[in-house]
CSV table of C-alpha atoms in Angstrom, one decimal:
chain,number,residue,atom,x,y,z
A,1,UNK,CA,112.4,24.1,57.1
A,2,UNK,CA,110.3,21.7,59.3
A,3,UNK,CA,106.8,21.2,59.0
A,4,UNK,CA,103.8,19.0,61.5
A,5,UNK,CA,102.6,17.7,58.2
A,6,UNK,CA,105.8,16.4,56.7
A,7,UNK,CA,106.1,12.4,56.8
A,8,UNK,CA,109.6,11.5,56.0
A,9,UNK,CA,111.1,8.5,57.4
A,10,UNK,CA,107.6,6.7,57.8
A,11,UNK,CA,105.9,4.0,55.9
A,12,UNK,CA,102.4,3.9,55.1
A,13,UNK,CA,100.0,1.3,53.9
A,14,UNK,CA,97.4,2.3,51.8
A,15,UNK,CA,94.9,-0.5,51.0
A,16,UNK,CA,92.8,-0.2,47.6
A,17,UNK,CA,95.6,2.1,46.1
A,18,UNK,CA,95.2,1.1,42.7
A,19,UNK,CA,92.6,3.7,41.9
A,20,UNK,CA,90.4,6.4,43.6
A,21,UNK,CA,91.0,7.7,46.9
A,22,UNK,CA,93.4,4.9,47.7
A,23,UNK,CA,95.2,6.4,44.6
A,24,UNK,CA,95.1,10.0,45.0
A,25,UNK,CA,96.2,9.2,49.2
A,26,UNK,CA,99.2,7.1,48.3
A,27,UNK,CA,100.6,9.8,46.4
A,28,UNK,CA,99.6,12.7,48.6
A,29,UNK,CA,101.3,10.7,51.4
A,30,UNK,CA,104.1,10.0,49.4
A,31,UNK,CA,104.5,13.9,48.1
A,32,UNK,CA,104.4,14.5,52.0
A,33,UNK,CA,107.6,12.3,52.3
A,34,UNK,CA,106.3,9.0,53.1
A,35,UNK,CA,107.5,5.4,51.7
A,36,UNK,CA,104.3,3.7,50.6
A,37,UNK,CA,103.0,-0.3,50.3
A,38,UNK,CA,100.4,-0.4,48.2
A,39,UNK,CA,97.5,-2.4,48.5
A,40,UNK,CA,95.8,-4.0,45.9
A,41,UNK,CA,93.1,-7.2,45.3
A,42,UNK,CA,95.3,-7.6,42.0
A,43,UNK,CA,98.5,-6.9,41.1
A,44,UNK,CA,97.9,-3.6,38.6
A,45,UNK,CA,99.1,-0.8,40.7
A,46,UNK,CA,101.7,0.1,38.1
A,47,UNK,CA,100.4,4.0,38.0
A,48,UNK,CA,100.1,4.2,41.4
A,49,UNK,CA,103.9,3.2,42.3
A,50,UNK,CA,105.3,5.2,39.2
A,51,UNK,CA,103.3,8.3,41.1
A,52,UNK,CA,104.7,7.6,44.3
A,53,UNK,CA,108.3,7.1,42.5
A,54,UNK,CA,107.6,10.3,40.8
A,55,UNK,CA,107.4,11.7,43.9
A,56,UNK,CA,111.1,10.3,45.4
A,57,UNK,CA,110.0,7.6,47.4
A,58,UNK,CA,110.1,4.2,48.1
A,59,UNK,CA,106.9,2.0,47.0
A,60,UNK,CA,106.2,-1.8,47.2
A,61,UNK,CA,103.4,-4.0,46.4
A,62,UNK,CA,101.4,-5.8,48.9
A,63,UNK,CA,98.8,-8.0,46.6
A,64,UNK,CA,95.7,-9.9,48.7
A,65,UNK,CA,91.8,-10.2,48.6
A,66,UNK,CA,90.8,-8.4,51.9
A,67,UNK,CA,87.4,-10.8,51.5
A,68,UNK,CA,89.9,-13.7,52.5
A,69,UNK,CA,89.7,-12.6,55.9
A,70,UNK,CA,91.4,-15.7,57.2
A,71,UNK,CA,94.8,-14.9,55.6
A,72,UNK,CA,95.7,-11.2,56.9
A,73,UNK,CA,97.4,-11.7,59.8
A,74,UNK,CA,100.0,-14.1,58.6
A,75,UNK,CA,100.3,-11.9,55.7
A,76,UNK,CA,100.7,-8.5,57.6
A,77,UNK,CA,103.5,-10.1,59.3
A,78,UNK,CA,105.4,-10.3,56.4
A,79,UNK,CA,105.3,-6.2,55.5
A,80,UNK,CA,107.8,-3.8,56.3
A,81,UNK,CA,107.2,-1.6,59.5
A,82,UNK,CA,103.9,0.1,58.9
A,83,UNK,CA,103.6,3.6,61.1
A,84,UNK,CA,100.7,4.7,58.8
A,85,UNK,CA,97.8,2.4,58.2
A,86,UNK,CA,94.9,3.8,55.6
A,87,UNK,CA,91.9,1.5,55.7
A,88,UNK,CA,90.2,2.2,52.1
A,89,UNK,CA,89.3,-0.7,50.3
A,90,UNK,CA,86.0,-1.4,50.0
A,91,UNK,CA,83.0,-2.6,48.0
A,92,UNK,CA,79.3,-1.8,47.9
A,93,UNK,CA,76.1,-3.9,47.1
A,94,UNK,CA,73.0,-2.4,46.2
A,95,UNK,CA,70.1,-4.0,46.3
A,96,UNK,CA,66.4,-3.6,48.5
A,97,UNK,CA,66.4,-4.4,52.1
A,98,UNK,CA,64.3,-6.9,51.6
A,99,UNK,CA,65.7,-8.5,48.7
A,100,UNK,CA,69.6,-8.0,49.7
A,101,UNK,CA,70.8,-11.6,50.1
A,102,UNK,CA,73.6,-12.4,52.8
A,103,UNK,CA,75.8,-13.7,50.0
A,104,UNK,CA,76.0,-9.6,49.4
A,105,UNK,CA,75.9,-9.1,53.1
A,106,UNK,CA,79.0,-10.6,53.8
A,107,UNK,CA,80.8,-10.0,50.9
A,108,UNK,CA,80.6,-6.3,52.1
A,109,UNK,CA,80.8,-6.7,55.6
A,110,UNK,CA,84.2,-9.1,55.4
A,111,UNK,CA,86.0,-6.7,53.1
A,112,UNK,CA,84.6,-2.8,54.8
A,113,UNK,CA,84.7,-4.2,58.6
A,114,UNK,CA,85.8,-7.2,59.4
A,115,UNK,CA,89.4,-6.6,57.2
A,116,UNK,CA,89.4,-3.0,58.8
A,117,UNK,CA,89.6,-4.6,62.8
A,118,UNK,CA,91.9,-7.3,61.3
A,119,UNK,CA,94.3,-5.1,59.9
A,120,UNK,CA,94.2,-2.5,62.3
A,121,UNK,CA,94.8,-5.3,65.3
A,122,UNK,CA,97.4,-6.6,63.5
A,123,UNK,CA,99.0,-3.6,62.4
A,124,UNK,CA,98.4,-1.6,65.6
A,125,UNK,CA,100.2,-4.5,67.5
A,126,UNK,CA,103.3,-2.8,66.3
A,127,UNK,CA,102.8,0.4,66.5
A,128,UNK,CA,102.1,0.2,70.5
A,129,UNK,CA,104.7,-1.9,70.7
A,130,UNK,CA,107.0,1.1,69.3
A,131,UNK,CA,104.7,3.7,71.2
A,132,UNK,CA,103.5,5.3,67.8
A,133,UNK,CA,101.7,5.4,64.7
A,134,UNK,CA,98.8,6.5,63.0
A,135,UNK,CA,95.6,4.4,61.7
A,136,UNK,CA,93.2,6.3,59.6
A,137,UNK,CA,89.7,4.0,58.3
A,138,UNK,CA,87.5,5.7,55.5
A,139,UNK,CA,84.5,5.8,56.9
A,140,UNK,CA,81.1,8.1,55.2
A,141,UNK,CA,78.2,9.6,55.2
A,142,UNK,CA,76.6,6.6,55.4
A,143,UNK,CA,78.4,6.3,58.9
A,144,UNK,CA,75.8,9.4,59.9
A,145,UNK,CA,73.0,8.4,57.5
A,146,UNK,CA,71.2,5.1,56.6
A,147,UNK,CA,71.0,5.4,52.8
A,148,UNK,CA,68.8,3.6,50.2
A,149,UNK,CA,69.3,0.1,49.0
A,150,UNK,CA,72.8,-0.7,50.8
A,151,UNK,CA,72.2,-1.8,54.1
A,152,UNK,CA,74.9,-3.8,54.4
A,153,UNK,CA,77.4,-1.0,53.2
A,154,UNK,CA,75.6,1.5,55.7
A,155,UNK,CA,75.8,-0.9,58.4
A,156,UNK,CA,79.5,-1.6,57.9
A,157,UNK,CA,80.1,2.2,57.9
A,158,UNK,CA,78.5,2.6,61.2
A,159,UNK,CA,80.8,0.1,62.5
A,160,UNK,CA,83.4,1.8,61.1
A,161,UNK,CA,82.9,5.1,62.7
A,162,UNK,CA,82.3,3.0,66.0
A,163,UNK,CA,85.9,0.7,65.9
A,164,UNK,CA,87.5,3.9,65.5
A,165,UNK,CA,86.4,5.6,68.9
A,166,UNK,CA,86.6,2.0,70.3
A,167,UNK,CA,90.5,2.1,69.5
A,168,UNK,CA,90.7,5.3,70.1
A,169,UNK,CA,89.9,5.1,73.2
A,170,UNK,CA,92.4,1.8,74.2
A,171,UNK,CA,95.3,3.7,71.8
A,172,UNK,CA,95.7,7.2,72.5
A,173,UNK,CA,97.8,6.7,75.4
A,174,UNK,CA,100.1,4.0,73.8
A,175,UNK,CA,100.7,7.0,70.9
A,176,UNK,CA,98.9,5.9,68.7
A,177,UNK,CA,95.9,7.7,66.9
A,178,UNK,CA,92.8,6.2,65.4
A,179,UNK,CA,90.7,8.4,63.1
A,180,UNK,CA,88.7,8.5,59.8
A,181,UNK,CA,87.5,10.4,57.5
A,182,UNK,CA,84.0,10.2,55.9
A,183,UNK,CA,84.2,11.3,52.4
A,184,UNK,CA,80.9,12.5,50.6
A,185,UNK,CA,79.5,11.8,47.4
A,186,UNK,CA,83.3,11.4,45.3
A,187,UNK,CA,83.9,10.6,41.8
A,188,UNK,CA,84.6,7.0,42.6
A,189,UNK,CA,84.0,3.7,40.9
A,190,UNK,CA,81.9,3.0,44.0
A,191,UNK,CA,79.5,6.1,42.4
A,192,UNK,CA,79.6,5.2,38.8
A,193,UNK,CA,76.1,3.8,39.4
A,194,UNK,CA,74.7,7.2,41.2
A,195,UNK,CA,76.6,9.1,38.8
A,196,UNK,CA,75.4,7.5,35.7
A,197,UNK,CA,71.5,8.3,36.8
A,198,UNK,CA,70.6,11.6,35.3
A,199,UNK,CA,67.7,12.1,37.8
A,200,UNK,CA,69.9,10.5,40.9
A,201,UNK,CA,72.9,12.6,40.1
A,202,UNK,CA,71.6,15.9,39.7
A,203,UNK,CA,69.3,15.1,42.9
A,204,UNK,CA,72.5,14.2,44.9
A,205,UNK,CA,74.6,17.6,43.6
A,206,UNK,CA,71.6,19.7,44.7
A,207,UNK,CA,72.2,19.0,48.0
A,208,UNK,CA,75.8,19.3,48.1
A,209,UNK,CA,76.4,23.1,49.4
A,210,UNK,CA,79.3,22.9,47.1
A,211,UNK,CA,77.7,22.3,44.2
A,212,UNK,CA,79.9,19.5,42.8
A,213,UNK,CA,80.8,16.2,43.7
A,214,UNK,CA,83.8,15.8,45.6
A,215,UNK,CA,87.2,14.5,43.6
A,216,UNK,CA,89.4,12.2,45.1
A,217,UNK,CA,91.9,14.7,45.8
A,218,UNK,CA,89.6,16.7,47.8
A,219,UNK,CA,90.0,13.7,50.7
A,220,UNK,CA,93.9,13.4,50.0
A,221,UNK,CA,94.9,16.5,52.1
A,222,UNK,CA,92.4,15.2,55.1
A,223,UNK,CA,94.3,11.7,54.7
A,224,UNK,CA,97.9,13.9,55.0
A,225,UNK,CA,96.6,16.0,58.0
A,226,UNK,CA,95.4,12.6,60.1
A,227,UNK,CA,99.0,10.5,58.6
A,228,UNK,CA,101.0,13.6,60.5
A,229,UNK,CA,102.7,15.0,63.4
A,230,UNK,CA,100.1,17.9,63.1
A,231,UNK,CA,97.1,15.4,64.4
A,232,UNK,CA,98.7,14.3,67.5
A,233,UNK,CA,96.0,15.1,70.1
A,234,UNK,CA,93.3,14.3,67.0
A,235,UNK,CA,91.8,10.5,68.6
A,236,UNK,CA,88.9,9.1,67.6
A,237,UNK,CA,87.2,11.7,65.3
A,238,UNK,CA,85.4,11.2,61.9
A,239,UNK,CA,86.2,13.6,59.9
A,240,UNK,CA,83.3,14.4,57.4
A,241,UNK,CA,85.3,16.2,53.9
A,242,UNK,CA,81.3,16.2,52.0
A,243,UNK,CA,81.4,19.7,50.3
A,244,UNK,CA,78.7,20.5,53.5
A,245,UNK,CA,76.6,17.8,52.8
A,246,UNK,CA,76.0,16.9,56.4
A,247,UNK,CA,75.6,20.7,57.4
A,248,UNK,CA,72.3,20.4,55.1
């Protein structure tokens, strides 16, 4: 039995896929059908590639500091055929406007945008060069919203949001699809700091119509819809998975 959403005979890379949503993606995608290369600053995604073995498929390791921006195209060109990229990685800096230094700006910007466009140029190449493929960037709410004490994150995630209609737009008609999903408030390491404030925390799950903060999983299936067949005439959306939090 055939199905839009199944993803066997592709290869997808999943950057940040040691923990998280980068995690809980490579292995959806790979329970999908997918072959995965996983993407990590280090090299300690042992549970992620026994999960995507787990699941029958092929997995290899692709270790490099997106921060190095200098270094990712020559190193993209030595991966396997890539007809899913999933922009995760990323980093967050908090700190007052006024007080956030550039050293912070930066460091967030080179690793949530700049490594995004290169990647996705790079990457993209090929996939218009075989007429399809499908890039998905994590985006947020923070894409709609401008947040507290990260403005460097918040302006990155704008960008993001932005870079996706912009390839969108040039990509479509060379089969390829650009999209993202902007996850809400998740269980992430990136929220251990919210999560960990009694006041904050139970402030931010107030306002979530579904009561609970979102688990990693909960942005897995979005990942799997936008990786497949089924999202074909899907280009340049952001797709919010908040629990409502943006229908607030």
């Amino acid at each position: 039995m055939t199905t839009p959403f199944a993803l066997h005979g592709r290869t997808a890379l999943v950057t940040g896929a040691r923990t998280g949503m980068g995690r809980a993606i490579a292995v959806a995608l790979a329970q999908a059908g997918a072959d995965l290369v996983l993407h990590g600053r280090t090299d300690d995604l042992g549970d992620t590639e026994k999960d995507v073995r787990a699941a029958g498929r092929r997995s290899t390791r692709w270790v490099l500091d997106l921060a190095d921006t200098a270094v990712i195209p020559d190193a993209v060109a030595g991966l396997p055929e890539v007809d899913i990229l999933v922009n995760n990685a990323g980093i967050i800096r908090r700190a007052p406007a006024a007080s956030h230094s550039w050293a912070d700006w930066r460091a967030v910007l080179d690793v949530d945008l700049d490594a995004v466009f290169l990647l996705s140029r790079a990457v993209g190449a090929g996939m218009l060069a075989r007429g399809h493929g499908k890039i998905i960037s994590v985006a947020s709410m923070l894409s709609f919203q401008g947040g507290m004490r990260v403005p460097g994150y918040t302006a990155a995630k704008h960008a993001i949001a932005g870079l996706t209609k912009a390839l969108a737009c040039e990509w479509a008609a060379g089969g390829v699809q650009v999209n993202a999903i902007a996850p809400g408030y998740i269980e992430t390491g990136n929220t251990e700091a919210l999560r960990a404030d009694p006041a904050r925390e139970a402030e931010i799950r107030a306002r979530i119509p579904a009561g609970r903060w979102g688990r990693p999983e909960d942005v897995a299936g979005a990942a799997v819809f936008l990786a497949s067949d089924a999202s074909d005439y899907v280009n340049g959306h952001v797709l919010a998975v908040d629990g409502g939090w943006l229908a607030r």
